[in-house]
PDB file of C-alpha atoms and ligand atoms in Angstrom:
ATOM      1  CA  MET A  12     113.284 192.829  23.086  1.00  0.00           C
ATOM      2  CA  THR A  13     111.576 192.272  26.572  1.00  0.00           C
ATOM      3  CA  GLU A  14     113.515 189.930  28.797  1.00  0.00           C
ATOM      4  CA  ILE A  15     111.665 187.504  30.791  1.00  0.00           C
ATOM      5  CA  ALA A  16     112.600 186.933  34.317  1.00  0.00           C
ATOM      6  CA  PRO A  17     113.998 183.483  34.883  1.00  0.00           C
ATOM      7  CA  ILE A  18     111.601 181.618  37.193  1.00  0.00           C
ATOM      8  CA  PHE A  19     112.544 181.830  40.783  1.00  0.00           C
ATOM      9  CA  TYR A  20     112.613 178.568  42.835  1.00  0.00           C
ATOM     10  CA  LYS A  21     114.542 178.218  45.991  1.00  0.00           C
ATOM     11  CA  ALA A  22     115.535 174.511  46.554  1.00  0.00           C
ATOM     12  CA  ILE A  23     114.391 172.907  49.981  1.00  0.00           C
ATOM     13  CA  GLY A  24     116.490 169.782  49.740  1.00  0.00           C
ATOM     14  CA  ALA A  25     118.172 167.540  46.802  1.00  0.00           C
ATOM     15  CA  GLU A  26     115.173 167.865  44.549  1.00  0.00           C
ATOM     16  CA  ILE A  27     116.948 169.574  41.858  1.00  0.00           C
ATOM     17  CA  GLU A  28     119.705 167.091  41.615  1.00  0.00           C
ATOM     18  CA  ILE A  29     117.148 164.210  41.894  1.00  0.00           C
ATOM     19  CA  PHE A  30     115.185 165.885  39.008  1.00  0.00           C
ATOM     20  CA  ASN A  31     118.202 166.096  36.896  1.00  0.00           C
ATOM     21  CA  HIS A  32     119.048 162.409  37.260  1.00  0.00           C
ATOM     22  CA  CYS A  33     115.387 161.241  36.531  1.00  0.00           C
ATOM     23  CA  ASP A  34     115.571 163.372  33.332  1.00  0.00           C
ATOM     24  CA  VAL A  35     118.897 161.600  32.266  1.00  0.00           C
ATOM     25  CA  LEU A  36     117.365 158.155  33.078  1.00  0.00           C
ATOM     26  CA  LYS A  37     113.996 159.082  32.203  1.00  0.00           C
ATOM     27  CA  LEU A  38     112.541 157.706  35.363  1.00  0.00           C
ATOM     28  CA  PRO A  39     109.193 159.000  36.261  1.00  0.00           C
ATOM     29  CA  LEU A  40     108.982 161.351  39.321  1.00  0.00           C
ATOM     30  CA  LEU A  41     106.252 161.804  41.753  1.00  0.00           C
ATOM     31  CA  LEU A  42     106.255 164.895  44.031  1.00  0.00           C
ATOM     32  CA  LYS A  43     104.409 164.231  47.363  1.00  0.00           C
ATOM     33  CA  GLY A  44     103.252 166.978  49.616  1.00  0.00           C
ATOM     34  CA  PRO A  45     100.480 169.494  50.642  1.00  0.00           C
ATOM     35  CA  THR A  46      99.290 172.151  48.333  1.00  0.00           C
ATOM     36  CA  GLY A  47     101.212 175.438  48.107  1.00  0.00           C
ATOM     37  CA  THR A  48     104.533 173.829  49.064  1.00  0.00           C
ATOM     38  CA  GLY A  49     106.192 174.752  45.605  1.00  0.00           C
ATOM     39  CA  LYS A  50     105.758 171.476  43.606  1.00  0.00           C
ATOM     40  CA  SER A  51     104.311 173.166  40.460  1.00  0.00           C
ATOM     41  CA  ARG A  52     106.855 176.134  40.830  1.00  0.00           C
ATOM     42  CA  PHE A  53     109.566 173.367  41.023  1.00  0.00           C
ATOM     43  CA  VAL A  54     108.439 171.772  37.798  1.00  0.00           C
ATOM     44  CA  GLU A  55     108.197 175.166  35.999  1.00  0.00           C
ATOM     45  CA  TYR A  56     111.812 175.921  37.035  1.00  0.00           C
ATOM     46  CA  MET A  57     113.153 172.455  35.971  1.00  0.00           C
ATOM     47  CA  ALA A  58     111.437 172.776  32.613  1.00  0.00           C
ATOM     48  CA  GLU A  59     113.000 176.235  32.125  1.00  0.00           C
ATOM     49  CA  SER A  60     116.572 174.937  33.475  1.00  0.00           C
ATOM     50  CA  LEU A  61     116.481 171.821  31.151  1.00  0.00           C
ATOM     51  CA  ASN A  62     115.099 173.812  28.104  1.00  0.00           C
ATOM     52  CA  LYS A  63     112.202 171.777  28.019  1.00  0.00           C
ATOM     53  CA  LYS A  64     108.466 172.449  26.952  1.00  0.00           C
ATOM     54  CA  LEU A  65     106.026 171.762  29.779  1.00  0.00           C
ATOM     55  CA  ILE A  66     102.594 170.699  29.522  1.00  0.00           C
ATOM     56  CA  THR A  67     100.699 170.797  32.823  1.00  0.00           C
ATOM     57  CA  VAL A  68      97.331 169.003  33.319  1.00  0.00           C
ATOM     58  CA  SER A  69      95.626 170.014  36.712  1.00  0.00           C
ATOM     59  CA  CYS A  70      93.687 166.731  37.349  1.00  0.00           C
ATOM     60  CA  HIS A  71      90.368 166.845  39.040  1.00  0.00           C
ATOM     61  CA  GLU A  72      87.564 163.919  39.473  1.00  0.00           C
ATOM     62  CA  GLU A  73      86.356 164.414  35.990  1.00  0.00           C
ATOM     63  CA  THR A  74      89.754 164.079  34.353  1.00  0.00           C
ATOM     64  CA  SER A  75      89.675 161.105  32.160  1.00  0.00           C
ATOM     65  CA  SER A  76      92.012 159.026  29.740  1.00  0.00           C
ATOM     66  CA  THR A  77      90.236 160.769  26.717  1.00  0.00           C
ATOM     67  CA  ASP A  78      91.115 164.195  28.141  1.00  0.00           C
ATOM     68  CA  LEU A  79      94.756 163.019  28.310  1.00  0.00           C
ATOM     69  CA  ILE A  80      94.961 160.863  25.144  1.00  0.00           C
ATOM     70  CA  GLY A  81      92.750 162.561  22.545  1.00  0.00           C
ATOM     71  CA  ARG A  82      89.279 162.515  20.919  1.00  0.00           C
ATOM     72  CA  PHE A  83      87.561 162.561  17.571  1.00  0.00           C
ATOM     73  CA  ILE A  84      85.749 165.731  17.026  1.00  0.00           C
ATOM     74  CA  ILE A  85      83.333 166.603  14.220  1.00  0.00           C
ATOM     75  CA  LYS A  86      84.472 169.129  11.861  1.00  0.00           C
ATOM     76  CA  GLY A  87      81.894 170.057   9.066  1.00  0.00           C
ATOM     77  CA  ALA A  88      81.210 166.709   7.637  1.00  0.00           C
ATOM     78  CA  GLU A  89      84.413 165.001   8.725  1.00  0.00           C
ATOM     79  CA  THR A  90      85.557 163.475  11.924  1.00  0.00           C
ATOM     80  CA  VAL A  91      88.996 164.456  12.973  1.00  0.00           C
ATOM     81  CA  TRP A  92      91.175 163.126  15.655  1.00  0.00           C
ATOM     82  CA  ILE A  93      92.774 165.789  18.090  1.00  0.00           C
ATOM     83  CA  ASP A  94      95.695 164.567  20.158  1.00  0.00           C
ATOM     84  CA  GLY A  95      95.201 165.278  23.924  1.00  0.00           C
ATOM     85  CA  PRO A  96      98.098 166.815  26.092  1.00  0.00           C
ATOM     86  CA  LEU A  97      99.752 163.401  26.992  1.00  0.00           C
ATOM     87  CA  THR A  98      99.761 162.240  23.351  1.00  0.00           C
ATOM     88  CA  ILE A  99     101.368 165.675  22.443  1.00  0.00           C
ATOM     89  CA  ALA A 100     103.948 165.476  25.086  1.00  0.00           C
ATOM     90  CA  VAL A 101     104.674 161.730  24.278  1.00  0.00           C
ATOM     91  CA  LYS A 102     105.209 162.380  20.506  1.00  0.00           C
ATOM     92  CA  ASN A 103     107.260 165.694  20.910  1.00  0.00           C
ATOM     93  CA  GLY A 104     109.518 164.772  23.997  1.00  0.00           C
ATOM     94  CA  TYR A 105     107.875 167.339  26.178  1.00  0.00           C
ATOM     95  CA  LEU A 106     107.759 167.359  30.051  1.00  0.00           C
ATOM     96  CA  LEU A 107     104.305 166.376  31.243  1.00  0.00           C
ATOM     97  CA  TYR A 108     103.288 167.269  34.787  1.00  0.00           C
ATOM     98  CA  LEU A 109     100.092 165.784  35.993  1.00  0.00           C
ATOM     99  CA  ASP A 110      99.153 167.882  38.995  1.00  0.00           C
ATOM    100  CA  GLU A 111      97.057 166.107  41.827  1.00  0.00           C
ATOM    101  CA  VAL A 112      97.103 162.819  39.719  1.00  0.00           C
ATOM    102  CA  ALA A 113      95.404 160.765  42.459  1.00  0.00           C
ATOM    103  CA  GLU A 114      92.220 162.976  41.855  1.00  0.00           C
ATOM    104  CA  ALA A 115      91.797 161.904  38.175  1.00  0.00           C
ATOM    105  CA  ARG A 116      89.732 158.821  37.182  1.00  0.00           C
ATOM    106  CA  PRO A 117      91.390 155.481  37.475  1.00  0.00           C
ATOM    107  CA  ASP A 118      91.479 155.030  33.474  1.00  0.00           C
ATOM    108  CA  VAL A 119      93.974 157.918  33.556  1.00  0.00           C
ATOM    109  CA  ILE A 120      96.431 155.770  35.877  1.00  0.00           C
ATOM    110  CA  VAL A 121      95.879 152.830  33.483  1.00  0.00           C
ATOM    111  CA  ALA A 122      96.825 155.024  30.497  1.00  0.00           C
ATOM    112  CA  ILE A 123      99.900 156.088  31.859  1.00  0.00           C
ATOM    113  CA  HIS A 124     101.228 152.732  33.132  1.00  0.00           C
ATOM    114  CA  SER A 125     102.935 151.683  29.974  1.00  0.00           C
ATOM    115  CA  LEU A 126     104.759 155.013  29.855  1.00  0.00           C
ATOM    116  CA  THR A 127     106.013 154.494  33.498  1.00  0.00           C
ATOM    117  CA  ASP A 128     107.953 151.167  32.639  1.00  0.00           C
ATOM    118  CA  HIS A 129     110.582 150.246  30.134  1.00  0.00           C
ATOM    119  CA  ARG A 130     107.935 149.980  27.311  1.00  0.00           C
ATOM    120  CA  ARG A 131     107.859 153.835  27.481  1.00  0.00           C
ATOM    121  CA  GLU A 132     104.797 153.541  25.057  1.00  0.00           C
ATOM    122  CA  LEU A 133     101.276 155.116  24.968  1.00  0.00           C
ATOM    123  CA  PHE A 134      98.391 152.876  23.541  1.00  0.00           C
ATOM    124  CA  VAL A 135      95.886 155.001  21.905  1.00  0.00           C
ATOM    125  CA  ASP A 136      92.734 152.701  22.024  1.00  0.00           C
ATOM    126  CA  LYS A 137      90.448 154.756  19.801  1.00  0.00           C
ATOM    127  CA  LEU A 138      92.730 154.730  17.184  1.00  0.00           C
ATOM    128  CA  GLY A 139      94.214 151.180  17.897  1.00  0.00           C
ATOM    129  CA  GLU A 140      97.766 152.707  17.812  1.00  0.00           C
ATOM    130  CA  THR A 141     100.841 152.312  20.219  1.00  0.00           C
ATOM    131  CA  ILE A 142     103.071 155.408  20.209  1.00  0.00           C
ATOM    132  CA  LYS A 143     106.939 154.975  21.280  1.00  0.00           C
ATOM    133  CA  ALA A 144     107.726 157.859  23.674  1.00  0.00           C
ATOM    134  CA  HIS A 145     110.019 160.347  22.145  1.00  0.00           C
ATOM    135  CA  PRO A 146     113.555 159.963  23.881  1.00  0.00           C
ATOM    136  CA  ASP A 147     113.032 163.289  25.738  1.00  0.00           C
ATOM    137  CA  PHE A 148     109.664 162.751  26.969  1.00  0.00           C
ATOM    138  CA  LEU A 149     109.483 162.974  30.832  1.00  0.00           C
ATOM    139  CA  LEU A 150     106.384 162.316  33.181  1.00  0.00           C
ATOM    140  CA  VAL A 151     106.220 164.126  36.694  1.00  0.00           C
ATOM    141  CA  ALA A 152     103.046 163.754  38.666  1.00  0.00           C
ATOM    142  CA  SER A 153     102.225 165.349  42.014  1.00  0.00           C
ATOM    143  CA  PHE A 154     100.158 163.862  44.836  1.00  0.00           C
ATOM    144  CA  ASN A 155      98.819 165.155  48.281  1.00  0.00           C
ATOM    145  CA  PRO A 156      99.192 162.226  50.513  1.00  0.00           C
ATOM    146  CA  GLY A 157      95.917 160.918  52.034  1.00  0.00           C
ATOM    147  CA  TYR A 158      96.505 161.840  55.711  1.00  0.00           C
ATOM    148  CA  GLN A 159      94.177 164.755  55.003  1.00  0.00           C
ATOM    149  CA  LYS A 160      90.361 164.262  54.620  1.00  0.00           C
ATOM    150  CA  GLY A 161      89.050 164.811  51.009  1.00  0.00           C
ATOM    151  CA  PHE A 162      92.013 163.820  49.089  1.00  0.00           C
ATOM    152  CA  LYS A 163      92.181 160.613  47.234  1.00  0.00           C
ATOM    153  CA  GLU A 164      94.943 157.804  47.833  1.00  0.00           C
ATOM    154  CA  LEU A 165      97.197 156.524  45.338  1.00  0.00           C
ATOM    155  CA  LYS A 166      97.374 152.790  44.758  1.00  0.00           C
ATOM    156  CA  PRO A 167     100.738 151.158  45.834  1.00  0.00           C
ATOM    157  CA  SER A 168     101.015 149.512  42.425  1.00  0.00           C
ATOM    158  CA  THR A 169     100.739 152.987  40.942  1.00  0.00           C
ATOM    159  CA  ARG A 170     103.177 154.589  43.405  1.00  0.00           C
ATOM    160  CA  GLN A 171     105.813 152.106  42.799  1.00  0.00           C
ATOM    161  CA  ARG A 172     106.058 153.190  39.165  1.00  0.00           C
ATOM    162  CA  PHE A 173     107.636 156.508  40.265  1.00  0.00           C
ATOM    163  CA  VAL A 174     110.597 157.791  41.988  1.00  0.00           C
ATOM    164  CA  ALA A 175     109.168 159.742  44.828  1.00  0.00           C
ATOM    165  CA  VAL A 176     110.250 163.044  46.610  1.00  0.00           C
ATOM    166  CA  SER A 177     108.580 164.633  49.708  1.00  0.00           C
ATOM    167  CA  PHE A 178     107.646 168.281  49.596  1.00  0.00           C
ATOM    168  CA  ASP A 179     106.816 169.966  52.940  1.00  0.00           C
ATOM    169  CA  TYR A 180     106.853 173.561  54.682  1.00  0.00           C
ATOM    170  CA  PRO A 181     110.330 175.108  54.176  1.00  0.00           C
ATOM    171  CA  GLN A 182     112.542 175.895  57.183  1.00  0.00           C
ATOM    172  CA  PRO A 183     111.885 179.443  58.406  1.00  0.00           C
ATOM    173  CA  LYS A 184     115.044 180.843  57.229  1.00  0.00           C
ATOM    174  CA  ILE A 185     114.197 179.464  53.463  1.00  0.00           C
ATOM    175  CA  GLU A 186     110.618 180.496  53.788  1.00  0.00           C
ATOM    176  CA  VAL A 187     111.539 184.119  54.928  1.00  0.00           C
ATOM    177  CA  GLU A 188     113.822 184.186  51.855  1.00  0.00           C
ATOM    178  CA  ILE A 189     111.029 182.956  49.317  1.00  0.00           C
ATOM    179  CA  LEU A 190     108.645 185.844  50.859  1.00  0.00           C
ATOM    180  CA  ILE A 191     111.131 188.412  50.194  1.00  0.00           C
ATOM    181  CA  GLN A 192     112.303 187.189  46.730  1.00  0.00           C
ATOM    182  CA  GLU A 193     108.608 186.821  45.864  1.00  0.00           C
ATOM    183  CA  THR A 194     107.268 189.849  46.821  1.00  0.00           C
ATOM    184  CA  GLY A 195     110.019 192.278  47.642  1.00  0.00           C
ATOM    185  CA  ILE A 196     108.765 192.609  51.191  1.00  0.00           C
ATOM    186  CA  ASP A 197     110.827 193.751  54.501  1.00  0.00           C
ATOM    187  CA  LYS A 198     112.723 191.013  56.057  1.00  0.00           C
ATOM    188  CA  ASP A 199     110.919 191.969  59.441  1.00  0.00           C
ATOM    189  CA  ILE A 200     107.620 191.534  58.025  1.00  0.00           C
ATOM    190  CA  ALA A 201     108.446 188.267  56.257  1.00  0.00           C
ATOM    191  CA  GLU A 202     109.805 186.732  59.573  1.00  0.00           C
ATOM    192  CA  LYS A 203     106.738 187.914  61.304  1.00  0.00           C
ATOM    193  CA  LEU A 204     104.392 186.065  58.684  1.00  0.00           C
ATOM    194  CA  VAL A 205     106.832 183.036  58.683  1.00  0.00           C
ATOM    195  CA  LYS A 206     106.297 182.907  62.495  1.00  0.00           C
ATOM    196  CA  ILE A 207     102.666 183.107  62.208  1.00  0.00           C
ATOM    197  CA  GLY A 208     102.590 180.417  59.522  1.00  0.00           C
ATOM    198  CA  ASN A 209     104.621 178.168  61.827  1.00  0.00           C
ATOM    199  CA  LYS A 210     102.406 178.798  64.930  1.00  0.00           C
ATOM    200  CA  ILE A 211      99.247 177.753  63.166  1.00  0.00           C
ATOM    201  CA  ARG A 212     100.991 174.819  61.419  1.00  0.00           C
ATOM    202  CA  ASN A 213     101.714 173.641  65.136  1.00  0.00           C
ATOM    203  CA  LEU A 214      98.121 173.852  66.220  1.00  0.00           C
ATOM    204  CA  THR A 215      97.101 170.308  65.143  1.00  0.00           C
ATOM    205  CA  GLU A 216      94.182 170.239  67.452  1.00  0.00           C
ATOM    206  CA  LEU A 217      92.299 172.435  65.282  1.00  0.00           C
ATOM    207  CA  GLY A 218      91.942 169.697  62.830  1.00  0.00           C
ATOM    208  CA  LEU A 219      92.363 171.745  59.708  1.00  0.00           C
ATOM    209  CA  THR A 220      92.076 169.994  56.335  1.00  0.00           C
ATOM    210  CA  GLU A 221      95.120 171.825  55.026  1.00  0.00           C
ATOM    211  CA  THR A 222      97.212 174.216  57.196  1.00  0.00           C
ATOM    212  CA  VAL A 223      98.995 177.513  56.295  1.00  0.00           C
ATOM    213  CA  SER A 224     100.948 176.946  52.926  1.00  0.00           C
ATOM    214  CA  THR A 225     103.869 178.882  51.520  1.00  0.00           C
ATOM    215  CA  ARG A 226     101.451 180.028  48.999  1.00  0.00           C
ATOM    216  CA  LEU A 227      99.217 181.671  51.691  1.00  0.00           C
ATOM    217  CA  LEU A 228     102.080 183.487  53.286  1.00  0.00           C
ATOM    218  CA  VAL A 229     103.136 184.779  49.906  1.00  0.00           C
ATOM    219  CA  ASP A 230      99.541 186.110  49.325  1.00  0.00           C
ATOM    220  CA  ALA A 231      99.606 188.026  52.553  1.00  0.00           C
ATOM    221  CA  ALA A 232     103.068 189.234  51.829  1.00  0.00           C
ATOM    222  CA  LYS A 233     101.869 190.586  48.255  1.00  0.00           C
ATOM    223  CA  LEU A 234      99.000 192.439  49.857  1.00  0.00           C
ATOM    224  CA  ILE A 235     100.978 194.208  52.480  1.00  0.00           C
ATOM    225  CA  HIS A 236     103.700 195.166  50.079  1.00  0.00           C
ATOM    226  CA  ASN A 237     100.830 196.420  48.012  1.00  0.00           C
ATOM    227  CA  GLY A 238      99.860 198.878  51.044  1.00  0.00           C
ATOM    228  CA  LEU A 239      96.890 196.697  52.684  1.00  0.00           C
ATOM    229  CA  ALA A 240      97.220 196.903  56.433  1.00  0.00           C
ATOM    230  CA  LYS A 241      99.151 194.093  57.795  1.00  0.00           C
ATOM    231  CA  ARG A 242      96.590 192.413  60.158  1.00  0.00           C
ATOM    232  CA  LEU A 243      93.621 192.626  57.628  1.00  0.00           C
ATOM    233  CA  ALA A 244      96.251 190.982  54.998  1.00  0.00           C
ATOM    234  CA  VAL A 245      96.894 188.098  57.439  1.00  0.00           C
ATOM    235  CA  HIS A 246      93.128 187.769  58.176  1.00  0.00           C
ATOM    236  CA  ILE A 247      91.856 187.420  54.416  1.00  0.00           C
ATOM    237  CA  ALA A 248      95.029 185.721  52.799  1.00  0.00           C
ATOM    238  CA  VAL A 249      96.050 183.334  55.699  1.00  0.00           C
ATOM    239  CA  ILE A 250      93.128 182.658  58.209  1.00  0.00           C
ATOM    240  CA  GLU A 251      89.854 182.933  56.210  1.00  0.00           C
ATOM    241  CA  PRO A 252      90.989 180.519  53.428  1.00  0.00           C
ATOM    242  CA  LEU A 253      91.881 177.839  56.341  1.00  0.00           C
ATOM    243  CA  SER A 254      88.344 177.574  57.906  1.00  0.00           C
ATOM    244  CA  ASP A 255      84.707 178.584  58.025  1.00  0.00           C
ATOM    245  CA  GLU A 256      84.127 177.885  61.636  1.00  0.00           C
ATOM    246  CA  LEU A 257      83.678 181.194  62.990  1.00  0.00           C
ATOM    247  CA  GLU A 258      84.905 180.318  66.447  1.00  0.00           C
ATOM    248  CA  THR A 259      88.442 178.833  64.892  1.00  0.00           C
ATOM    249  CA  VAL A 260      88.741 181.904  62.601  1.00  0.00           C
ATOM    250  CA  GLN A 261      88.103 184.354  65.372  1.00  0.00           C
ATOM    251  CA  ALA A 262      90.790 182.514  67.535  1.00  0.00           C
ATOM    252  CA  LEU A 263      93.368 182.576  64.782  1.00  0.00           C
ATOM    253  CA  LYS A 264      92.794 186.189  63.948  1.00  0.00           C
ATOM    254  CA  ASP A 265      93.069 187.010  67.794  1.00  0.00           C
ATOM    255  CA  LEU A 266      96.545 184.978  67.634  1.00  0.00           C
ATOM    256  CA  SER A 267      97.963 186.664  64.632  1.00  0.00           C
ATOM    257  CA  ASP A 268      96.998 190.135  65.704  1.00  0.00           C
ATOM    258  CA  LEU A 269      99.429 189.559  68.589  1.00  0.00           C
ATOM    259  CA  MET A 270     102.318 188.611  66.163  1.00  0.00           C
ATOM    260  CA  ILE A 271     102.039 191.175  63.693  1.00  0.00           C
TER     261      ILE A 271
HETATM  262  P1  ADP B 305     101.978 173.424  44.962  1.00  0.00           P
HETATM  263  O1  ADP B 305     102.308 173.082  43.464  1.00  0.00           O
HETATM  264  O2  ADP B 305     102.692 172.493  45.847  1.00  0.00           O
HETATM  265  O3  ADP B 305     100.590 173.562  45.299  1.00  0.00           O
HETATM  266  P2  ADP B 305     103.063 175.955  44.126  1.00  0.00           P
HETATM  267  O4  ADP B 305     104.336 175.739  43.200  1.00  0.00           O
HETATM  268  O5  ADP B 305     101.744 176.453  43.231  1.00  0.00           O
HETATM  269  O6  ADP B 305     102.653 174.956  45.169  1.00  0.00           O
HETATM  270  O7  ADP B 305     103.497 177.305  45.018  1.00  0.00           O
HETATM  271  C1  ADP B 305     102.823 178.260  45.564  1.00  0.00           C
HETATM  272  C2  ADP B 305     103.413 179.438  45.690  1.00  0.00           C
HETATM  273  O8  ADP B 305     104.468 179.288  46.964  1.00  0.00           O
HETATM  274  C3  ADP B 305     104.330 179.697  44.484  1.00  0.00           C
HETATM  275  O9  ADP B 305     103.647 180.348  43.514  1.00  0.00           O
HETATM  276  C4  ADP B 305     105.519 180.394  45.219  1.00  0.00           C
HETATM  277  O10 ADP B 305     105.164 181.890  45.207  1.00  0.00           O
HETATM  278  C5  ADP B 305     105.640 179.962  46.424  1.00  0.00           C
HETATM  279  N1  ADP B 305     106.651 178.854  46.657  1.00  0.00           N
HETATM  280  C6  ADP B 305     106.565 177.803  47.453  1.00  0.00           C
HETATM  281  N2  ADP B 305     107.580 177.142  47.623  1.00  0.00           N
HETATM  282  C7  ADP B 305     108.646 177.967  46.869  1.00  0.00           C
HETATM  283  C8  ADP B 305     109.888 177.790  46.564  1.00  0.00           C
HETATM  284  N3  ADP B 305     110.698 176.635  47.127  1.00  0.00           N
HETATM  285  N4  ADP B 305     110.553 178.535  45.816  1.00  0.00           N
HETATM  286  C9  ADP B 305     109.807 179.785  45.393  1.00  0.00           C
HETATM  287  N5  ADP B 305     108.585 179.852  45.588  1.00  0.00           N
HETATM  288  C10 ADP B 305     108.015 178.975  46.250  1.00  0.00           C
END
């Protein structure tokens, strides 16, 4: 029998304790923060630790309530109803993770409203049915706050239906540990990568839409661990994904070359 390694997640604050309380009380939870700060990894870790089945829906601008709730499909001469991921999770008591929920179409938000208050029920309009959520059903969503261009806002009336926890780039010591655990890289290189990450994060004048995430640093560490030259790994995994402006990219490459 092959053993599956447990999911690695390094806690940054009190998020594990908060999640456990939300699970007991079945309070919907909103994880706020930029991409690559470990939100999805955290949810996977919690699902494993609570022994819950996890369904993740990565929301985008075309995601509609039909995608979540379900639809009729034609099968031969018949029309059959197929439950969507939300309905499956509600019926079976799974953990449903709506990643980047603000990106979805407004009808998705309307659909989850009755699940996020005392009613804990889902109205399936196409069937004219109301489904009571299974006692174990838990809703978790993530959201990238709107201080960056290109990301949608979440209405206050929706936000107030969730307990919310902020995710941000971890403290250097913790981020170094994440890089080592995730990739097996030497401490010395992990420290240099984290220094580069923090240096670029502090260059707010560059006006980057998104800055260096832990994910990008993990990618660079993986490439280095796999034998790619350090500077090249930083160029392609950390700097190129950040900007398409040649001058910015060159300046960041020059800066990082001095640091690794
Ligand atoms: P998000 O969902 O916030 O966009 P992810 O959960 O996908 O971010 O994290 C991206 C990657 O960064 C993960 O695959 C993992 O390698 C790493 N990571 C970030 N934060 C952590 C953490 N606290 N513990 C373990 N790995 C982390």
